[in-house]
Every structure is written in C-alpha cells, then in structure tokens.
Short mmCIF file of N, CA and C in Angstrom, two decimals:
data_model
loop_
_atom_site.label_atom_id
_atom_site.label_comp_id
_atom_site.label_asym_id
_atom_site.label_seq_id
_atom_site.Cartn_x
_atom_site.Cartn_y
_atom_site.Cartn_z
N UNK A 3 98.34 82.76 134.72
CA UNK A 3 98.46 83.37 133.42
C UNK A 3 99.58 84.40 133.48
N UNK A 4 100.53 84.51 132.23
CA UNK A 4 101.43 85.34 132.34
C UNK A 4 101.16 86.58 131.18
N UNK A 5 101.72 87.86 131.61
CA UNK A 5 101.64 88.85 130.50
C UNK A 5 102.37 88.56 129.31
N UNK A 6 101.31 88.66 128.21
CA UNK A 6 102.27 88.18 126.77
C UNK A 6 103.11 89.35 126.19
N UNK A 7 103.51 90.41 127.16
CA UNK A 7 104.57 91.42 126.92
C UNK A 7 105.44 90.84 127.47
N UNK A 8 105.52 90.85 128.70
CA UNK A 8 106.63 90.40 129.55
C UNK A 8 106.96 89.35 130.51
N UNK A 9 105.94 88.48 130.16
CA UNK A 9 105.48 87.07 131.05
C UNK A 9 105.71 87.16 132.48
N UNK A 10 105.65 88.33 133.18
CA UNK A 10 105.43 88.70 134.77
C UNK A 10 103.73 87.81 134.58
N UNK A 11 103.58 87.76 136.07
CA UNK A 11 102.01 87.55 136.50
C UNK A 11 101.25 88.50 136.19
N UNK A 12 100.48 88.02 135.30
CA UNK A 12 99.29 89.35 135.60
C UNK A 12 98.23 89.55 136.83
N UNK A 13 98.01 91.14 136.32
CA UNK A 13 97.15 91.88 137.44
C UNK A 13 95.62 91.85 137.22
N UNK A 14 94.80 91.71 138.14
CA UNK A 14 93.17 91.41 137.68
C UNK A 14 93.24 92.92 136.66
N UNK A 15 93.17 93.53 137.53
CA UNK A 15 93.35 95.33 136.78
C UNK A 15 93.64 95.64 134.92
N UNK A 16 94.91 94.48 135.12
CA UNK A 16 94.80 95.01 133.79
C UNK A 16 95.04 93.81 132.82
N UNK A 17 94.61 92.99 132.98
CA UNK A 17 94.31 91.26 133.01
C UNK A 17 94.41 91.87 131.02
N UNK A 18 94.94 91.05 130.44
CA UNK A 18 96.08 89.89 130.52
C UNK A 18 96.99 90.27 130.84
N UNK A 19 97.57 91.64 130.91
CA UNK A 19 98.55 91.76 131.10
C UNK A 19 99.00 92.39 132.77
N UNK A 20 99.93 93.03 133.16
CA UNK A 20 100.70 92.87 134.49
C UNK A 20 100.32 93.96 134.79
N UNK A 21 100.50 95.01 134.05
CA UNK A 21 100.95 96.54 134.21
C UNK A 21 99.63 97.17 133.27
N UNK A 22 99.86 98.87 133.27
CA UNK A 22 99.53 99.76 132.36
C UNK A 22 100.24 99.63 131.04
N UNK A 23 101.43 99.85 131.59
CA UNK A 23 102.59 100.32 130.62
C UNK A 23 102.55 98.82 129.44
N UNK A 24 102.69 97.80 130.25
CA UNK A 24 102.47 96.04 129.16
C UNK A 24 101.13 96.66 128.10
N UNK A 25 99.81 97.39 128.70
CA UNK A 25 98.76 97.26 127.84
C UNK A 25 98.87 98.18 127.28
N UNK A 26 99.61 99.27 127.16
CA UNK A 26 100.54 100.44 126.51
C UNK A 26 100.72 99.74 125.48
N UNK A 27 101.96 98.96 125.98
CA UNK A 27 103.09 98.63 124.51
C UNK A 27 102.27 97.79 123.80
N UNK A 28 101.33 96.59 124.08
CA UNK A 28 100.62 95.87 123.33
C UNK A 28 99.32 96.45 122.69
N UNK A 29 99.09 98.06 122.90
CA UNK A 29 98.18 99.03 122.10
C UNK A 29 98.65 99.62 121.37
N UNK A 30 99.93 99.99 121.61
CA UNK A 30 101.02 100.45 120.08
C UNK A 30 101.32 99.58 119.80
N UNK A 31 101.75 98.22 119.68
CA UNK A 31 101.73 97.34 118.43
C UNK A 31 100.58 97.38 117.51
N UNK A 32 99.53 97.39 118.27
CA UNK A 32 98.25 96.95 116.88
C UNK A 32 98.07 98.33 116.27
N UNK A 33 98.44 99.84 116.98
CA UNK A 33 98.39 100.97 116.29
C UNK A 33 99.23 101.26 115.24
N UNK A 34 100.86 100.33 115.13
CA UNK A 34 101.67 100.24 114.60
C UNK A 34 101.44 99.24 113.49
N UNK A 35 100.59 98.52 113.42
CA UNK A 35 100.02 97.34 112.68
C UNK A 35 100.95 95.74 112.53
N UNK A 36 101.47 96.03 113.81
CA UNK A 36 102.23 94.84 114.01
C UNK A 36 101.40 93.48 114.09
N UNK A 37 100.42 93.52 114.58
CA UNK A 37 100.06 92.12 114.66
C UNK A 37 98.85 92.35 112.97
N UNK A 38 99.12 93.15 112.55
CA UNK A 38 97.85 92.74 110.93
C UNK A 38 98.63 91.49 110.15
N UNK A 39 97.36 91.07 109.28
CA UNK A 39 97.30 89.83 108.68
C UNK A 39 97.76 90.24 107.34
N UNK A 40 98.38 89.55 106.53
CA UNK A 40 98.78 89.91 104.89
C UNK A 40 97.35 89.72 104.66
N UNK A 41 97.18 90.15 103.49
CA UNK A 41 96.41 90.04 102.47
C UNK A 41 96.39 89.09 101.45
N UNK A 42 95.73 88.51 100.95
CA UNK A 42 96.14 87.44 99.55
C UNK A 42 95.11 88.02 98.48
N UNK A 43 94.64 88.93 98.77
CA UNK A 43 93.50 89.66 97.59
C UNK A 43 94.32 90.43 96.39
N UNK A 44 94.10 90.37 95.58
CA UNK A 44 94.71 90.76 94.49
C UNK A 44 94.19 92.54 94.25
N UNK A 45 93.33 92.61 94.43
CA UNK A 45 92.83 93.98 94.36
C UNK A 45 93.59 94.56 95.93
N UNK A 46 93.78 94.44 96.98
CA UNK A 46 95.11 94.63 97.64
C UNK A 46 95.81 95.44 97.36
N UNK A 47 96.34 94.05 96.56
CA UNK A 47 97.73 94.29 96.32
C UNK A 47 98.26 95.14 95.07
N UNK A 48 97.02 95.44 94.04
CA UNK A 48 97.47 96.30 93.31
C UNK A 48 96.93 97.98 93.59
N UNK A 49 95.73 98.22 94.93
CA UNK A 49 95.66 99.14 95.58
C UNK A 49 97.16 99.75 96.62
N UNK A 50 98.15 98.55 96.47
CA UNK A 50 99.42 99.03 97.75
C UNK A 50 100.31 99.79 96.92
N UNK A 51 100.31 99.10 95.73
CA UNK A 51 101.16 99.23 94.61
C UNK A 51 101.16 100.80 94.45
N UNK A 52 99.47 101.05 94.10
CA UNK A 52 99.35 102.63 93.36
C UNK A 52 99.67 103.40 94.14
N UNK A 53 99.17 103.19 95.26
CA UNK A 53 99.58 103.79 96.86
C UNK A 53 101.11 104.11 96.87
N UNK A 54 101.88 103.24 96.75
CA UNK A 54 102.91 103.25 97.35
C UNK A 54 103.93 104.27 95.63
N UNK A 55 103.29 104.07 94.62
CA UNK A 55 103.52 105.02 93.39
C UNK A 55 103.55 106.36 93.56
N UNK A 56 102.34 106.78 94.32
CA UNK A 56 101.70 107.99 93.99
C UNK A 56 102.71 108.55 95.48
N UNK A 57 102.79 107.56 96.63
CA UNK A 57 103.57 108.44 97.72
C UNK A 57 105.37 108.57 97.82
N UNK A 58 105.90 107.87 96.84
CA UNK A 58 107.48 108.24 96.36
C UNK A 58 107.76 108.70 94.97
N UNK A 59 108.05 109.86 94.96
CA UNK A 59 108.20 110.96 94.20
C UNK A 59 109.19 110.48 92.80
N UNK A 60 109.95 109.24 93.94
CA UNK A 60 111.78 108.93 92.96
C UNK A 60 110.66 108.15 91.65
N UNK A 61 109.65 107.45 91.34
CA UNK A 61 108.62 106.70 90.85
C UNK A 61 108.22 107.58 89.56
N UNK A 62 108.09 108.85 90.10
CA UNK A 62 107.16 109.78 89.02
C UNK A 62 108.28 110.34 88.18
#
C-alpha cells in the first residue's frame, strides 16, 4: 500500500500513510474542506447565498 499524499510505502504507525507530516497534510485538507461533497439541496444553496450577502459588505 502506498501513501495517498505521497505514494512512498507506508508505515504501520501511521498506516495509510508514510509519515506524521503525510497525516498532517491529509488532516488539513479535510480542515480546509477540500475533500467535502457539493450539495444539490436547494435550501443549501439559498442558505450560501444569504451567507455569502450578509459577509461582503460591496452587496449591502
């Protein structure tokens, strides 16, 4: 099995991945919301909307 950061071998230790630092960067992606799923909900999408209204000023 290879680390899906950096496809080195992984280590039992820190299985899937090789290193610390690999299960680092692949814990700030999902903190970063890199791997989230879209949405197809309509209530969503008009919750991102108001959201995204109420937090740029150039809008109001």
């Amino acid at each position: 099995m290879t680390c899906p950061v950096c496809s080195k071998e992984t280590v039992h230790r820190f299985r899937p991945f090789c290193s610390k630092r690999c299960a680092d960067v692949d814990l700030g992606k999902w903190l970063r919301g890199d791997y989230a799923l879209p949405s197809r909900d309509p209530e969503d999408s008009e919750r991102a909307a108001e959201e995204l209204s109420r937090n740029n000023p150039e809008t109001h």
